[in-house]
Short mmCIF file of C-alpha atoms in Angstrom, two decimals:
data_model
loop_
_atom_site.label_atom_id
_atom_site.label_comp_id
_atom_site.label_asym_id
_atom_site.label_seq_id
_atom_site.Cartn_x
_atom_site.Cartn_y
_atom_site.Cartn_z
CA UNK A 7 -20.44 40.62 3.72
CA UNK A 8 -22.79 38.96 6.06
CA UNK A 9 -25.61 38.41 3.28
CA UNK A 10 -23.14 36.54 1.48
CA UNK A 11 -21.66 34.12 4.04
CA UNK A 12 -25.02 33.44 4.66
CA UNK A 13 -26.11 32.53 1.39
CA UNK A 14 -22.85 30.49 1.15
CA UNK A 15 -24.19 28.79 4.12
CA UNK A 16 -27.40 28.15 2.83
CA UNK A 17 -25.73 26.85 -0.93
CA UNK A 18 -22.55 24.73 1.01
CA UNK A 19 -23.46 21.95 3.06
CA UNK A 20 -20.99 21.84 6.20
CA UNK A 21 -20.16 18.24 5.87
CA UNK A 22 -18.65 18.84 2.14
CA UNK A 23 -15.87 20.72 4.00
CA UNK A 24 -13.01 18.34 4.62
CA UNK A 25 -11.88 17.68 8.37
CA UNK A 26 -8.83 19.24 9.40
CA UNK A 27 -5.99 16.66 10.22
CA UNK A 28 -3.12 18.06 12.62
CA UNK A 29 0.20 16.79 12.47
CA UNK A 30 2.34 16.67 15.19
CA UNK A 31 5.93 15.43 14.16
CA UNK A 32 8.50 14.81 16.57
CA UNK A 33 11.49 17.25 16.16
CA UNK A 34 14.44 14.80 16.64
CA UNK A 35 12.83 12.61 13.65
CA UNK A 36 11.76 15.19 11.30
CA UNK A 37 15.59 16.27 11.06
CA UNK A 38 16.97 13.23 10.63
CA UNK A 39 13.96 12.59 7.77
CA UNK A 40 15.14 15.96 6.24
CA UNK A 41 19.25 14.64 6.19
CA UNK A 42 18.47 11.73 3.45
CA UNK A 43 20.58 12.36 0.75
CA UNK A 44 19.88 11.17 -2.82
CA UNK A 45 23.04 12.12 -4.03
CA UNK A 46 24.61 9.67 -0.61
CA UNK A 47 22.18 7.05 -1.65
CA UNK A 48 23.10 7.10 -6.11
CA UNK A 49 26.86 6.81 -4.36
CA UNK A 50 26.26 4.02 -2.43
CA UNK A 51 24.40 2.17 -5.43
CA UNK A 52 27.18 3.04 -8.07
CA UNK A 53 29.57 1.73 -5.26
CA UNK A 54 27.71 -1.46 -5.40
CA UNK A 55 27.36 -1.51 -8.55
CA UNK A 56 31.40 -1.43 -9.63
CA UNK A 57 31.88 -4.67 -8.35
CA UNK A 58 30.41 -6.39 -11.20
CA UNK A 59 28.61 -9.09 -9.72
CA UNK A 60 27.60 -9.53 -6.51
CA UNK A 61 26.25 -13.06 -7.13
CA UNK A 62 25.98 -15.67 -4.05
CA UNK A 63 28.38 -17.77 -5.87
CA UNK A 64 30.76 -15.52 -7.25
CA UNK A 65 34.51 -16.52 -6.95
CA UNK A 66 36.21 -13.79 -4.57
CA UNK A 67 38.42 -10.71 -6.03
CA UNK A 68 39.94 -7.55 -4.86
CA UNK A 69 37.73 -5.66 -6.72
CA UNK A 70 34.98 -8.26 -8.40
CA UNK A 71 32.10 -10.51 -6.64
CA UNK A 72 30.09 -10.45 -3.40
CA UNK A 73 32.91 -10.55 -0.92
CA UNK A 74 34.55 -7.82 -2.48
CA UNK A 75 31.14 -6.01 -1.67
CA UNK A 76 30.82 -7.00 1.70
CA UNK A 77 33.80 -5.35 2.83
CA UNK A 78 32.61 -2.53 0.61
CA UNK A 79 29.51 -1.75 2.68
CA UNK A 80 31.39 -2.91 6.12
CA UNK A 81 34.02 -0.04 5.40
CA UNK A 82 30.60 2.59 5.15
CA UNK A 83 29.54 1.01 8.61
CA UNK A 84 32.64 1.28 10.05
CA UNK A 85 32.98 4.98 9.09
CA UNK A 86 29.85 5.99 10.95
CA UNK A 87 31.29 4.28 13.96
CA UNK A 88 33.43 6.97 15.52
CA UNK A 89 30.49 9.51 15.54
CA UNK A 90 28.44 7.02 17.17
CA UNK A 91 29.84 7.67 20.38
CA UNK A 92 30.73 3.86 20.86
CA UNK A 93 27.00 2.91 20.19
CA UNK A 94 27.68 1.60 16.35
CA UNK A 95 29.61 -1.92 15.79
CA UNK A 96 29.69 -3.12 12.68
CA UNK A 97 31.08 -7.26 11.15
CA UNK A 98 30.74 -9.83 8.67
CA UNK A 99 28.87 -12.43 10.05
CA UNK A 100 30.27 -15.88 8.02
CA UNK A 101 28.07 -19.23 7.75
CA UNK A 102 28.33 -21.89 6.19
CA UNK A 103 25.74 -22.94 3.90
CA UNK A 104 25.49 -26.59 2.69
CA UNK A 105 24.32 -27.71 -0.96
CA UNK A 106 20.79 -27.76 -1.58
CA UNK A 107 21.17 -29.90 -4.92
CA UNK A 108 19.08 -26.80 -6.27
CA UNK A 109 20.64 -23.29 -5.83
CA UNK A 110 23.68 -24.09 -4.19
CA UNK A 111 25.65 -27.04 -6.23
CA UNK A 112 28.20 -27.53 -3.52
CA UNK A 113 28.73 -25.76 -0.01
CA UNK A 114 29.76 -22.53 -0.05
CA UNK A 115 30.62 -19.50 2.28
CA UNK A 116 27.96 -16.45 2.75
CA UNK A 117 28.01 -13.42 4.93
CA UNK A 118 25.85 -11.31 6.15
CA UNK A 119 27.24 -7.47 6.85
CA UNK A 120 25.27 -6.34 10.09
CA UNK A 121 26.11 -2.59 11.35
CA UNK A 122 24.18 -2.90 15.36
CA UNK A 123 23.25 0.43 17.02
CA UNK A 124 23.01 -0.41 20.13
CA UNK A 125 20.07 1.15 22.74
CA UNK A 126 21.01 3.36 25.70
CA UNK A 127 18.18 1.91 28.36
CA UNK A 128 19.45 -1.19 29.86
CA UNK A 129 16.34 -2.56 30.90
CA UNK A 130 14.95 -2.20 27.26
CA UNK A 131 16.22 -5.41 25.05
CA UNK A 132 14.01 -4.82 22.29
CA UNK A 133 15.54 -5.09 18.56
CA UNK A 134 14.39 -3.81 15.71
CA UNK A 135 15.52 -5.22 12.11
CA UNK A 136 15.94 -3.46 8.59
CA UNK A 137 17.08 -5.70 5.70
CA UNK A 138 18.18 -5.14 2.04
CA UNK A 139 19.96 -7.81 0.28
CA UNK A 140 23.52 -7.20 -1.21
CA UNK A 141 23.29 -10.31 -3.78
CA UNK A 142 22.31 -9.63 -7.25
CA UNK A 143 21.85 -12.03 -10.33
CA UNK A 144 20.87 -12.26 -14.32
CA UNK A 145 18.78 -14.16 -16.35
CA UNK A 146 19.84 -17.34 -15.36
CA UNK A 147 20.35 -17.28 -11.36
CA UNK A 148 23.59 -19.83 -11.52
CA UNK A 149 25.01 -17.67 -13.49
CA UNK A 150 27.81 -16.06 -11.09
CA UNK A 151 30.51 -14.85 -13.92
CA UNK A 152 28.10 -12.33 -15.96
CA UNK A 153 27.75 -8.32 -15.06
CA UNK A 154 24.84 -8.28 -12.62
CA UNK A 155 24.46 -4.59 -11.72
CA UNK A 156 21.70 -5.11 -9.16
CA UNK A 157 21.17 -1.37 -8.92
CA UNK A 158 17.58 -1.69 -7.79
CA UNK A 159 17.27 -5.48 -6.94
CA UNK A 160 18.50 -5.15 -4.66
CA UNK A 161 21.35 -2.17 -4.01
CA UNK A 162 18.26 0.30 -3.62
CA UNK A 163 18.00 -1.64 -0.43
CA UNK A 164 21.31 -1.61 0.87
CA UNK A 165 21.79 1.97 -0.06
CA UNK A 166 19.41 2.59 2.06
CA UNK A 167 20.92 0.62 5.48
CA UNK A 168 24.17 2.47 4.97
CA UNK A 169 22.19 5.93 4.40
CA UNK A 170 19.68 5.07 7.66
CA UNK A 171 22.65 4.01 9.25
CA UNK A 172 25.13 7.13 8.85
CA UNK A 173 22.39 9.68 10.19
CA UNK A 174 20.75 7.21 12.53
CA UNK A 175 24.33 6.60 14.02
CA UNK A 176 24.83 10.02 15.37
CA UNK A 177 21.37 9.80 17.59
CA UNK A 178 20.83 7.12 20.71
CA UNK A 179 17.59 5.31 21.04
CA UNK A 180 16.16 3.46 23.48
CA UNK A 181 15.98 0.28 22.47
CA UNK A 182 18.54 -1.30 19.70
CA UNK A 183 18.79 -1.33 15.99
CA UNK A 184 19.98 -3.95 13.56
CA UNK A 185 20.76 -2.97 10.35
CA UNK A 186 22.09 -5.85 7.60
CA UNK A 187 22.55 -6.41 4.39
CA UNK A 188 21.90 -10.34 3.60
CA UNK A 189 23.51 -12.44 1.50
CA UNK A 190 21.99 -15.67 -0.63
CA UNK A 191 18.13 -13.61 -1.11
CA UNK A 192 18.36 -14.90 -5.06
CA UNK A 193 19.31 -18.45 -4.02
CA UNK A 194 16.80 -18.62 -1.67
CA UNK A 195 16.33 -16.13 1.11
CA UNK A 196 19.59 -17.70 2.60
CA UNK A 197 21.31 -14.68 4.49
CA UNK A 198 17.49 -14.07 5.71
CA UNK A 199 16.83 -17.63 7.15
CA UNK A 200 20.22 -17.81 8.61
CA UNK A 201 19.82 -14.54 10.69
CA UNK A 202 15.94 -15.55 11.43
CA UNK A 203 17.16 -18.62 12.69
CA UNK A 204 19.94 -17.38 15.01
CA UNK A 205 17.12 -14.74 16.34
CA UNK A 206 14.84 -17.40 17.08
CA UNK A 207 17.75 -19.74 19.13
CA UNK A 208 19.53 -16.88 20.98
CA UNK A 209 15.80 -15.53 22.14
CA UNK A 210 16.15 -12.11 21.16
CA UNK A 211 13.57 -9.74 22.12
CA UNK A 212 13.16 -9.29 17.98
CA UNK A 213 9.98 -6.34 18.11
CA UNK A 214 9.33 -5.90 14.27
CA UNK A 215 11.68 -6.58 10.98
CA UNK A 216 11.57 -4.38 8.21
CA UNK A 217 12.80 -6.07 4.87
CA UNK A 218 13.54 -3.77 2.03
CA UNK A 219 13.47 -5.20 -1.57
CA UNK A 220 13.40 -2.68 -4.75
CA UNK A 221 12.58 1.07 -3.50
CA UNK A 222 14.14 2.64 -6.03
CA UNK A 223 12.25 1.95 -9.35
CA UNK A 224 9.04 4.52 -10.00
CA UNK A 225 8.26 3.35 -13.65
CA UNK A 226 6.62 0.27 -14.83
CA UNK A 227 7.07 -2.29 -17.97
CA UNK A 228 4.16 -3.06 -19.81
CA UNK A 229 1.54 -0.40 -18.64
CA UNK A 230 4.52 2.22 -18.84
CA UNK A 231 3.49 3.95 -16.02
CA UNK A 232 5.62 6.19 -13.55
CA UNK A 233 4.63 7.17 -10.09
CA UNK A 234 7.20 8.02 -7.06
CA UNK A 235 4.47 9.08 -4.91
CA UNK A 236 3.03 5.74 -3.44
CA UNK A 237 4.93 2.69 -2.27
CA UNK A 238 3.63 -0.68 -0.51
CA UNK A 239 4.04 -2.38 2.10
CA UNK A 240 3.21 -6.61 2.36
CA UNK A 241 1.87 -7.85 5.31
CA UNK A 242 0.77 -11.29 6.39
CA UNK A 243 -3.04 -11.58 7.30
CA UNK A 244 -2.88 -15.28 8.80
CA UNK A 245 0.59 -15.50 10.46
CA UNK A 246 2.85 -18.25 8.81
CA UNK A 247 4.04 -19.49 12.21
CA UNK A 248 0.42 -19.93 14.06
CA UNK A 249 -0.37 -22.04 17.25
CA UNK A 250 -3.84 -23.31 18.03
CA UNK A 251 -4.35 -20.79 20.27
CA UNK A 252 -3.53 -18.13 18.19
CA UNK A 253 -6.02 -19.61 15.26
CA UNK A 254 -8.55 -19.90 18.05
CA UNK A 255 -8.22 -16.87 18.73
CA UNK A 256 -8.33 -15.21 15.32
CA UNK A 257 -11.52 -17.06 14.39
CA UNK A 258 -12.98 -15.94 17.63
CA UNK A 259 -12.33 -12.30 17.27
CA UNK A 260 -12.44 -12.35 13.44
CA UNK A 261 -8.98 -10.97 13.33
CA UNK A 262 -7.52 -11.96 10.23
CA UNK A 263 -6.19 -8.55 9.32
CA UNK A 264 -5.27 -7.78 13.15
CA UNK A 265 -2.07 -9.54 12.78
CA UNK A 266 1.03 -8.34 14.58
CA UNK A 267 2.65 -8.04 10.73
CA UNK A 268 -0.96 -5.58 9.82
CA UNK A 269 -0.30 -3.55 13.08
CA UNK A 270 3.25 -2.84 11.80
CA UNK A 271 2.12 -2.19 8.36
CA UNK A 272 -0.39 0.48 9.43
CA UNK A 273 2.23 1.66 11.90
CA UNK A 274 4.55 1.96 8.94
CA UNK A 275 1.50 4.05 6.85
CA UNK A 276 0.61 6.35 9.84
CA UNK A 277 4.02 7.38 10.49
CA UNK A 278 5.93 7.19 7.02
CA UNK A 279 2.93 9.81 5.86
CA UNK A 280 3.39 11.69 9.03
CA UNK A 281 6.74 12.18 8.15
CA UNK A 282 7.06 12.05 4.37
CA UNK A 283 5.91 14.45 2.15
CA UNK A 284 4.27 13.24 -1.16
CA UNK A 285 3.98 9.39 -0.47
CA UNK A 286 1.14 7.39 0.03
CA UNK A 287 1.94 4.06 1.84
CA UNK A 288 -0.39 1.36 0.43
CA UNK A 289 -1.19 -1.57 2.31
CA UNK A 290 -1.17 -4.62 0.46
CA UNK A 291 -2.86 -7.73 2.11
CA UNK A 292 -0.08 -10.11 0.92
CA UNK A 293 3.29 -11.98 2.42
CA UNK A 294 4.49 -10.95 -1.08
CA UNK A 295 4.22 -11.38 -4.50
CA UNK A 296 2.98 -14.03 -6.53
CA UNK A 297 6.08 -16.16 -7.57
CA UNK A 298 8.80 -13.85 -5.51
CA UNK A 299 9.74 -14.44 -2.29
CA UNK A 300 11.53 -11.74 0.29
CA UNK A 301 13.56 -11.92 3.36
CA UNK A 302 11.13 -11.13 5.55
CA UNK A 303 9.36 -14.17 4.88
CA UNK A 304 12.05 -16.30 7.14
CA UNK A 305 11.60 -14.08 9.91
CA UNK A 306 7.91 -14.50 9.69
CA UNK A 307 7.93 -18.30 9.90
CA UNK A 308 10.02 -18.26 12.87
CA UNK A 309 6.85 -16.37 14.58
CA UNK A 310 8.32 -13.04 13.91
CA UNK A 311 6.50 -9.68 13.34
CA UNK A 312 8.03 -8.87 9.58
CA UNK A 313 6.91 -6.65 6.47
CA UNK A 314 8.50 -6.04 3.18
CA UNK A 315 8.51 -2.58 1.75
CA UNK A 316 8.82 -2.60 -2.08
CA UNK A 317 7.89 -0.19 -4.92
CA UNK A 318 4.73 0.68 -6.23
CA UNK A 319 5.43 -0.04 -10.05
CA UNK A 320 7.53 -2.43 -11.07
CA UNK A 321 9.92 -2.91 -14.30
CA UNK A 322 10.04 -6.32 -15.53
CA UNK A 323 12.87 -5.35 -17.86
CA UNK A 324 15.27 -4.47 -15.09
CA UNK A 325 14.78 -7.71 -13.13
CA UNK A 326 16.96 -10.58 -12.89
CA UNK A 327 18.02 -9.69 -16.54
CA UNK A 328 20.86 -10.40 -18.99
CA UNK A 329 22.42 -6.81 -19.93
CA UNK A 330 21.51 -6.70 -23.50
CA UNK A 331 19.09 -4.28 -26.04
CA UNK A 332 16.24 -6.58 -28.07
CA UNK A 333 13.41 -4.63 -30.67
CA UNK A 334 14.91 -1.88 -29.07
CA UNK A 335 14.59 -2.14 -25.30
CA UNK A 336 17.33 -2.19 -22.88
CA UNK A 337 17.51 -4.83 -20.06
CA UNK A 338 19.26 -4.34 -17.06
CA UNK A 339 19.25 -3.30 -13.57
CA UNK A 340 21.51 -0.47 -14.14
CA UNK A 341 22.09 2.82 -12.09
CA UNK A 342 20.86 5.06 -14.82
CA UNK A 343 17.27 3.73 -14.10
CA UNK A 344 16.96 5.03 -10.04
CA UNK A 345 14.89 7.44 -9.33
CA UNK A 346 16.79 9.37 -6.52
CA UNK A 347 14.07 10.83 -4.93
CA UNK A 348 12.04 8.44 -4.90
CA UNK A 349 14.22 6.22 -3.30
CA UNK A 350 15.19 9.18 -0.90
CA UNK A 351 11.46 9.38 0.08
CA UNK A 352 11.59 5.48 1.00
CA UNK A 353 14.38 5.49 3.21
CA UNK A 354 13.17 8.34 4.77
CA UNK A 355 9.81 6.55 5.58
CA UNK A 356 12.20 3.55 6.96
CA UNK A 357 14.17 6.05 8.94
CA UNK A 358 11.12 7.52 10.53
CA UNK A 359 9.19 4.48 11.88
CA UNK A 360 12.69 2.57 12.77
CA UNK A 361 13.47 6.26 14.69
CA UNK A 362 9.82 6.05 16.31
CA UNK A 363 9.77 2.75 17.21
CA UNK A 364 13.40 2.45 19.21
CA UNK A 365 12.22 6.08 21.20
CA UNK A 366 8.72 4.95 21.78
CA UNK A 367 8.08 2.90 25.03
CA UNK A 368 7.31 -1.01 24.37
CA UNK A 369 3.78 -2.03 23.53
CA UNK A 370 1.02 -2.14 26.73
CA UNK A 371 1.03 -5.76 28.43
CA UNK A 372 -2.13 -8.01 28.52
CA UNK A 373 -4.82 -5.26 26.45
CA UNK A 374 -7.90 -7.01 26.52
CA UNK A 375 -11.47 -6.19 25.78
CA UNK A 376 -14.16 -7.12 28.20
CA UNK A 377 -16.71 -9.44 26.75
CA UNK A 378 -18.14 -10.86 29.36
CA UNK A 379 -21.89 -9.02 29.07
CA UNK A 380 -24.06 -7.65 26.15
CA UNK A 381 -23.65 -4.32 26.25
CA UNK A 382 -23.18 -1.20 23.53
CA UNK A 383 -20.30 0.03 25.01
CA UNK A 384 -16.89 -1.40 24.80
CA UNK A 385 -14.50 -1.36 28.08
CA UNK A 386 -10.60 -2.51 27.33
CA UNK A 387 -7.96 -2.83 29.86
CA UNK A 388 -4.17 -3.36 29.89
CA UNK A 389 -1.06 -3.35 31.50
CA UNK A 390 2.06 -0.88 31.29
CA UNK A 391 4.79 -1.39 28.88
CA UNK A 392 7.49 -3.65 29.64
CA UNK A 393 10.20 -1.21 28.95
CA UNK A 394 9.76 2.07 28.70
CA UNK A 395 7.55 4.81 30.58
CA UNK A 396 3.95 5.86 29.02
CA UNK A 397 2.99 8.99 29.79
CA UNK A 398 -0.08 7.44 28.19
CA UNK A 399 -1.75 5.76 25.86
CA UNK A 400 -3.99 5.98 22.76
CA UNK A 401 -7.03 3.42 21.76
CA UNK A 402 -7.56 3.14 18.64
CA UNK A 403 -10.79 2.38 16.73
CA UNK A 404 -11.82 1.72 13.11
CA UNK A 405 -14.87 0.32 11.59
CA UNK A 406 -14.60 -3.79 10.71
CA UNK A 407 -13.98 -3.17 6.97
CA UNK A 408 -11.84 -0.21 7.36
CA UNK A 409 -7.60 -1.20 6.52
CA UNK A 410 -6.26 1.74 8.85
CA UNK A 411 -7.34 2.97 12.11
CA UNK A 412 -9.53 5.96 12.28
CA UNK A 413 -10.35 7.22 15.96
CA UNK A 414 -7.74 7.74 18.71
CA UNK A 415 -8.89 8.38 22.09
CA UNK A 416 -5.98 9.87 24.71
CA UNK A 417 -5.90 8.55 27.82
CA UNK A 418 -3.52 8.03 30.82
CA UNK A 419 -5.18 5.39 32.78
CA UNK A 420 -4.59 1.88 31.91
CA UNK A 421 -8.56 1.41 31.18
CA UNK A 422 -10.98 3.12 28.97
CA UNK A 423 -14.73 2.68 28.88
CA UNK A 424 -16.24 3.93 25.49
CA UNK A 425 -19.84 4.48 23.98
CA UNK A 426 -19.20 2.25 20.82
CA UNK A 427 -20.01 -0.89 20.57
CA UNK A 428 -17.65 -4.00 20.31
CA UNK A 429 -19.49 -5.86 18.00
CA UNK A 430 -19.21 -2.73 14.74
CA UNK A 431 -15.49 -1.83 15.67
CA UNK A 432 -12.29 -2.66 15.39
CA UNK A 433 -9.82 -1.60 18.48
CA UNK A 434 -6.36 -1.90 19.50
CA UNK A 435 -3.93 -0.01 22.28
CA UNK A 436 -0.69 1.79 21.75
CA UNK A 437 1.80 3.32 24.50
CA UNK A 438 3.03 6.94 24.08
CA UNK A 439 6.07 8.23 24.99
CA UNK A 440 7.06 11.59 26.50
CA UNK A 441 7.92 13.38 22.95
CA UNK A 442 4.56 11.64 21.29
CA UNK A 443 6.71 8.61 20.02
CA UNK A 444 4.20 5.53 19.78
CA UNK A 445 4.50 2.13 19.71
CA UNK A 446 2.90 -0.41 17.55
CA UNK A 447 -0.86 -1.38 18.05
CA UNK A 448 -1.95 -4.06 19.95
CA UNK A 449 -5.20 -6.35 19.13
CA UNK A 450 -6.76 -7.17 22.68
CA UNK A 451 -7.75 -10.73 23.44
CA UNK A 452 -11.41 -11.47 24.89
CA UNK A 453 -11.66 -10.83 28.85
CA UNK A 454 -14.54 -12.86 30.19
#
């Protein structure tokens, strides 16, 4: 037996072995991952779905149109409220929105339907967003009087508030969650602007905004392809909303892809893996899509940190379509086309990093890296969370043209000296809580 594990020695190079990675998942979290329910989430979306249309425009009806909806998904908010233990509130939050002379002819009234779990530390005010969008449309996006199932585009989405919102409900977290289902996406990112806007004037400590648009499609038109194992997440490089100090900045440190959106993105990767079985996050170095927009865009032009999470593949055929068969193909957003658990693994990804983010302290204050003499070492420094207690904190490192972090180095101090240079690395600073909840990375600035 010896002879031959030394001959296998002597045939296998050690460094063709693979490195073990440990994973270390929170208990709290990985139960409430394991309670999404595709069979919840296909009755949600054929809830939605009996309603018609849920069209911006659409005339209200008991049982017809986008108001009728509204009070649809209200009534599943307002269900999870009396397990919440007072924590859950759930409205309609009514605007006004005037006519554009494009999408919206003449003024009309939109809604938002916002379900706000609120956070048990009073001295933490941070918020976290999700988002799906409850309006749906056809071919022609005036067009407020034909079926518009909106299965996937975009009740995929809202399923997924009212599922994240009916575990998440039962739990307290530090810090508060926000989860709403936006009206006005289709006639441009109304709901979305409206919210981002009222963010922005009542100062609201708004941490990171998760915007969920069609996560419930796996197969593709065109290339016919299928896959329900990845999904990706868009991320702004260059933030939309970005002061000269912040360019300065970027151009000084070369951190184009160090963005507060990119730290939430990887965040989003790390721990939607951690906790997801059979999904690969994939990190897409976009706002969006070319000619689509997505509600997280608003958010991000008020200087917010915002992502979208959307599908891998998408299915051309079942977007913004008349229902109708031509040369024998079926268009339609219709139920019959979600895959269930695939969508299942997606809010559960959402549910996990929302969950890790409102337990985890609040990012480290003022991290900095010290450039103020050559050296081949790299020192950072920075201050304790704002909310929150550390127990201690992780720097992380990755090469310059790596998209994810790679290295983690523990630490409890609130200073780290390490034997890699600055100039051929890439590092940031993240707080950790007392079950190993982290928060987001942070980029350091230059300390001279």
């Amino acid at each position: 037996m010896k002879r031959i594990l030394a001959l296998l020695a002597l045939i296998v190079p050690l460094h063709s072995f693979s490195q073990i990675t440990t994973i270390h998942r929170n208990e709290a979290i990985e139960k409430m991952v394991h309670e999404v329910s595709p069979d919840q989430l296909k009755t949600y979306i054929e809830g939605l779905v009996s309603f018609g249309t849920r069209h911006s425009l659409s005339k209200d009806e008991d049982n017809r149109g986008i108001d009728a909806a509204r009070h649809y998904v209200l009534s599943q908010f307002k269900s999870f409220e009396p397990g919440s233990g007072g924590r859950l509130s759930s409205k309609i939050d009514y605007y006004t929105i005037e006519a554009d002379g494009r999408r919206i002819p003449e003024d009309v009234r939109m809604g938002n339907v916002m379900a706000t779990l609120k956070g048990t530390d009073p001295n933490d005010d941070r918020i976290f967003v999700v988002s799906g969008h409850l309006d749906s449309r056809v071919s022609d996006v005036m067009n407020a009087q034909a079926d518009a199932p909106g299965a996937n585009d975009d009740g995929s989405g809202v399923a997924a508030l009212i599922e994240m919102a009916r575990i998440m409900s039962k739990q307290s977290f530090s810090a508060t969650i926000i989860f709403i289902a936006v009206s006005g996406e289709e006639q441009g990112l109304k709901g979305a602007a409206h919210m981002a806007k009222m963010a922005k004037e009542e100062n609201w400590n708004l941490a990171a905004m998760i915007n969920n648009d069609m996560i419930g499609n796996s197969a593709s038109s065109g290339t016919k392809l299928r896959e329900n194992t990845k999904v990706r997440v868009f991320s702004e490089g260059v933030p939309l909303l970005e002061t000269e100090e912040m360019e300065r900045l970027r151009k000084y440190t070369n951190g184009e892809n160090d963005s507060k959106s990119r730290q939430l993105a990887r965040y989003i990767k790390e721990t939607g893996e951690k906790y997801v079985d059979q999904l690969e996050i994939k990190l897409v170095y976009r706002n969006d899509r070319f000619l689509r927009g997505g509600d997280h865009t608003p958010f991000s032009q008020q200087g917010f940190t915002a992502v979208r999470i959307c599908e891998y593949n998408e299915n051309y055929y079942q977007q913004h379509q008349d229902l109708r068969t031509e040369d024998g193909i079926k268009y339609g957003d219709l139920p019959e086309y979600i895959d269930y658990e695939y969508l299942r693994k997606n809010t559960a990804v959402n549910l996990a990093v929302l969950a890790s983010l409102a337990s985890a302290p609040a990012v480290p204050q003022e991290v900095g890296v010290d450039v103020s003499k050559l050296s081949n070492s790299t020192t950072l420094k920075w201050q304790v969370p704002a909310a929150g207690k550390a127990k201690g904190y992780y720097v992380l490192m990755r090469e310059t043209s790596s998209p994810v972090w790679e290295k983690k180095f523990y630490t409890e101090n609130t200073s780290i000296t390490l034997p890699y240079s600055k100039d051929n690395y890439f590092f940031a600073v993240q707080a950790v809580g007392d079950k190993n909840t982290e928060s987001m990375a942070v980029f350091p600035k230059p300390l001279r």
